[in-house]
Short mmCIF file of C-alpha atoms in Angstrom, two decimals:
data_model
loop_
_atom_site.label_atom_id
_atom_site.label_comp_id
_atom_site.label_asym_id
_atom_site.label_seq_id
_atom_site.Cartn_x
_atom_site.Cartn_y
_atom_site.Cartn_z
CA ASP A 1 98.91 90.37 105.93
CA ALA A 2 97.96 89.67 109.14
CA GLY A 3 98.96 92.53 111.36
CA ILE A 4 102.55 90.55 110.51
CA THR A 5 106.17 92.94 110.76
CA GLN A 6 109.48 91.85 110.30
CA SER A 7 112.51 94.54 111.36
CA PRO A 8 115.19 95.32 110.62
CA ARG A 9 114.09 94.81 106.41
CA HIS A 10 117.25 94.78 105.14
CA LYS A 11 120.27 93.26 106.46
CA VAL A 12 124.70 93.47 106.23
CA THR A 13 126.84 92.56 108.55
CA GLU A 14 130.01 91.01 109.27
CA THR A 15 130.87 87.15 110.20
CA GLY A 16 130.98 86.18 113.50
CA THR A 17 128.93 89.24 114.25
CA PRO A 18 125.82 88.73 116.52
CA VAL A 19 122.60 89.78 114.95
CA THR A 20 118.92 89.09 115.67
CA LEU A 21 116.16 89.81 113.68
CA ARG A 22 112.75 90.72 114.69
CA CYS A 23 108.85 89.37 114.02
CA HIS A 24 105.32 91.07 115.28
CA GLN A 25 102.25 90.17 114.93
CA THR A 26 99.18 93.00 116.32
CA GLU A 27 96.55 89.93 116.18
CA ASN A 28 97.39 87.44 119.73
CA HIS A 29 98.28 84.51 117.43
CA ARG A 30 99.48 81.96 119.51
CA TYR A 31 101.37 80.59 116.79
CA MET A 32 104.93 82.33 115.15
CA TYR A 33 107.33 79.57 112.59
CA TRP A 34 110.64 81.16 111.36
CA TYR A 35 111.74 80.02 108.16
CA ARG A 36 114.48 81.12 105.78
CA GLN A 37 114.64 81.20 102.13
CA ASP A 38 117.31 80.34 99.39
CA PRO A 39 117.92 79.87 95.23
CA GLY A 40 117.09 75.97 95.28
CA HIS A 41 115.93 75.13 97.97
CA GLY A 42 112.71 76.86 98.70
CA LEU A 43 111.49 78.18 102.18
CA ARG A 44 113.61 75.59 105.22
CA LEU A 45 110.78 76.45 108.81
CA ILE A 46 114.14 77.45 111.71
CA HIS A 47 112.48 77.84 114.83
CA TYR A 48 108.40 77.63 115.54
CA SER A 49 106.51 79.29 118.21
CA TYR A 50 103.63 77.67 119.90
CA GLY A 51 102.82 79.42 123.38
CA VAL A 52 104.74 81.99 124.97
CA LYS A 53 108.88 81.02 126.10
CA ASP A 54 107.18 78.13 123.75
CA THR A 55 109.07 77.22 121.20
CA ASP A 56 110.55 73.58 119.20
CA LYS A 57 113.29 73.54 116.37
CA GLY A 58 112.67 73.00 112.67
CA GLU A 59 114.44 71.42 109.92
CA VAL A 60 118.08 74.22 109.81
CA SER A 61 117.54 75.01 113.08
CA ASP A 62 122.16 74.74 113.63
CA GLY A 63 122.41 78.52 114.21
CA TYR A 64 120.17 79.39 115.03
CA SER A 65 118.30 80.70 118.41
CA VAL A 66 115.08 81.70 119.03
CA SER A 67 113.27 83.70 121.70
CA ARG A 68 109.46 84.38 122.17
CA SER A 69 108.55 86.62 126.10
CA LYS A 70 105.00 88.24 124.59
CA THR A 71 102.73 86.86 122.35
CA GLU A 72 103.97 89.40 119.97
CA ASP A 73 106.84 89.40 119.53
CA PHE A 74 109.14 85.78 117.96
CA LEU A 75 113.01 87.16 117.19
CA LEU A 76 115.50 85.20 115.83
CA THR A 77 118.91 84.77 116.47
CA LEU A 78 122.16 84.78 114.82
CA GLU A 79 124.97 83.80 117.53
CA SER A 80 127.77 84.10 115.43
CA ALA A 81 126.61 84.68 112.04
CA THR A 82 128.09 82.64 108.75
CA SER A 83 128.27 83.38 105.42
CA SER A 84 126.09 80.19 104.79
CA GLN A 85 123.10 82.31 106.76
CA THR A 86 122.73 84.41 103.99
CA SER A 87 119.01 84.45 102.65
CA VAL A 88 116.14 86.18 103.10
CA TYR A 89 113.94 85.68 106.40
CA PHE A 90 109.98 85.15 106.80
CA CYS A 91 108.65 84.84 109.53
CA ALA A 92 104.23 83.73 109.47
CA ILE A 93 101.26 83.06 111.38
CA SER A 94 99.46 80.48 111.89
CA GLU A 95 95.45 81.50 111.90
CA SER A 96 92.11 79.75 111.92
CA ALA A 97 88.99 80.33 111.03
CA GLY A 98 85.60 77.67 110.53
CA GLY A 99 88.03 74.74 111.54
CA TRP A 100 90.42 75.41 109.13
CA GLU A 101 94.64 76.95 108.60
CA THR A 102 96.35 79.09 106.83
CA GLN A 103 99.66 80.40 107.46
CA TYR A 104 100.41 84.03 106.51
CA PHE A 105 103.81 84.92 106.05
CA GLY A 106 105.47 89.19 107.24
CA PRO A 107 107.13 90.46 103.87
CA GLY A 108 111.10 89.24 104.42
CA THR A 109 114.40 90.40 106.00
CA ARG A 110 116.93 89.99 103.75
CA LEU A 111 120.00 89.40 106.16
CA LEU A 112 123.44 89.60 103.52
CA VAL A 113 126.71 88.28 105.75
CA LEU A 114 130.20 89.43 103.95
CA LYS B 1 110.40 62.59 105.81
CA GLN B 2 107.68 64.58 103.91
CA GLU B 3 109.24 66.11 100.12
CA VAL B 4 108.10 68.33 98.07
CA THR B 5 108.18 68.94 94.37
CA GLN B 6 107.39 71.45 92.11
CA ILE B 7 106.86 70.52 88.07
CA PRO B 8 107.75 73.24 85.86
CA ALA B 9 110.21 74.93 87.41
CA ALA B 10 109.71 78.05 84.71
CA LEU B 11 106.98 77.76 82.66
CA SER B 12 106.56 81.20 80.02
CA VAL B 13 103.08 82.27 77.97
CA PRO B 14 101.46 84.11 75.99
CA GLU B 15 98.70 85.61 77.48
CA GLY B 16 95.35 84.37 77.01
CA GLU B 17 96.48 81.11 78.12
CA ASN B 18 95.39 77.94 79.85
CA LEU B 19 98.27 76.54 81.86
CA VAL B 20 98.51 74.02 84.47
CA LEU B 21 101.17 73.44 87.24
CA ASN B 22 101.51 70.62 89.36
CA CYS B 23 103.07 69.87 92.46
CA SER B 24 103.67 66.33 94.09
CA PHE B 25 104.24 65.22 98.11
CA THR B 26 105.85 61.86 99.39
CA ASP B 27 103.78 61.24 102.27
CA SER B 28 99.67 61.30 101.34
CA ALA B 29 99.21 61.55 105.29
CA ILE B 30 98.57 65.17 104.57
CA TYR B 31 95.75 67.81 106.14
CA ASN B 32 95.61 69.92 104.06
CA LEU B 33 97.86 71.47 101.06
CA GLN B 34 98.52 75.50 100.34
CA TRP B 35 99.11 77.02 97.04
CA PHE B 36 100.83 80.43 97.51
CA ARG B 37 102.29 83.29 95.38
CA GLN B 38 105.56 85.33 95.74
CA ASP B 39 106.06 88.28 93.82
CA PRO B 40 109.43 89.34 93.44
CA GLY B 41 111.31 90.91 96.34
CA LYS B 42 108.49 90.31 98.29
CA GLY B 43 106.56 87.66 100.96
CA LEU B 44 104.03 85.03 100.70
CA THR B 45 100.33 85.15 99.57
CA SER B 46 98.10 83.36 100.39
CA LEU B 47 96.42 82.01 97.53
CA LEU B 48 94.25 78.63 97.69
CA LEU B 49 93.72 76.02 101.45
CA ILE B 50 92.48 72.47 99.92
CA GLN B 51 91.76 70.22 103.40
CA SER B 52 93.30 66.35 102.73
CA SER B 53 89.45 65.20 103.32
CA GLN B 54 88.36 67.58 99.71
CA ARG B 55 89.35 68.03 95.78
CA GLU B 56 89.01 70.71 94.57
CA GLN B 57 89.24 74.57 95.15
CA THR B 58 88.61 77.72 93.86
CA SER B 59 89.48 80.74 93.59
CA GLY B 60 88.35 83.53 90.48
CA ARG B 61 89.88 82.00 87.23
CA LEU B 62 92.54 79.97 89.65
CA ASN B 63 91.38 75.93 90.51
CA ALA B 64 93.70 73.54 92.81
CA SER B 65 92.89 70.65 92.93
CA LEU B 66 93.93 67.72 95.84
CA ASP B 67 94.87 63.60 95.06
CA LYS B 68 95.68 62.41 98.34
CA SER B 69 96.89 58.41 97.15
CA SER B 70 98.67 59.61 94.78
CA GLY B 71 100.45 62.55 96.37
CA ARG B 72 99.42 65.48 93.85
CA SER B 73 98.03 69.05 93.37
CA THR B 74 97.67 70.89 89.94
CA LEU B 75 97.10 74.41 90.42
CA TYR B 76 95.11 75.49 87.26
CA ILE B 77 95.01 79.29 85.91
CA ALA B 78 91.61 79.85 83.89
CA ALA B 79 93.20 82.79 80.98
CA SER B 80 96.25 84.31 82.14
CA GLN B 81 97.42 87.54 82.62
CA PRO B 82 100.87 89.67 82.83
CA GLY B 83 99.43 90.86 86.55
CA ASP B 84 99.96 86.26 87.20
CA SER B 85 103.63 86.49 86.58
CA ALA B 86 105.41 85.24 89.82
CA THR B 87 106.48 82.59 91.62
CA TYR B 88 103.62 79.95 92.73
CA LEU B 89 104.56 78.31 96.48
CA CYS B 90 103.36 75.07 97.63
CA ALA B 91 103.73 73.89 100.78
CA VAL B 92 101.92 70.42 102.94
CA ARG B 93 101.58 70.87 106.02
CA LEU B 94 101.23 66.87 107.78
CA TYR B 95 98.75 65.41 110.35
CA ALA B 96 100.00 65.50 113.46
CA GLY B 97 98.85 66.90 116.31
CA GLY B 98 100.52 68.10 119.88
CA THR B 99 103.12 71.05 119.51
CA SER B 100 103.58 70.22 115.13
CA TYR B 101 99.81 72.43 114.86
CA GLY B 102 100.84 74.26 111.72
CA LYS B 103 104.92 73.04 110.24
CA LEU B 104 104.87 73.69 106.74
CA THR B 105 107.07 71.66 103.97
CA PHE B 106 107.17 74.18 100.59
CA GLY B 107 108.19 73.05 97.34
CA GLN B 108 110.85 74.75 95.57
CA GLY B 109 108.24 76.75 93.32
CA THR B 110 107.56 77.96 89.58
CA ILE B 111 108.21 80.99 88.02
CA LEU B 112 105.57 80.95 85.56
CA THR B 113 106.51 84.27 83.07
CA VAL B 114 102.85 86.05 80.98
CA HIS B 115 103.69 88.17 78.34
CA PRO B 116 101.12 90.20 76.23
#
């Protein structure tokens, strides 16, 4: 699992409340990603990071912000949760070996916004 | 914009059958293509990675092929088993430098059921 953990694993919250999801990795990977997975849409990239304090938007970044103050942690924040953000959120890292780059995923966080 | 399509959306087969899952993509300028497996309620597990310069990769009963010019990849599963039941996702990475390193575009997946 490339040493990736996500917390919390499940969360129920109310519309309008802020929510922060945490991705933690133990193997000093430079690149980290946040995806959401929804029926009919597959996995879509929200934000990604290519180093400490270096982040960029993915294809569905509206309503989300991220921060990476240290290599091992990548935080995803929903400033004011909406029902459309009910989803399963996956964190991923990129690992290169022998010139080949592979992505590994965390176990996911199920978020329900009421 | 890269679009990835997987056909069929769902497949049910008897145990022991050989099967093929299809993945197509619209932009052939890919860096690599990756096949993943996802069990219900779980994360994604990488199965095979094919670089753009390669034609196929094999791992056990799995064989993935890539035809970049036609924008297609197939995942062949030999002698299917009930334990193969899962959702199979393909994802492509465009060839781009700089900070776009590693971004994947996913298909919607094929739900495979192998019944005894």
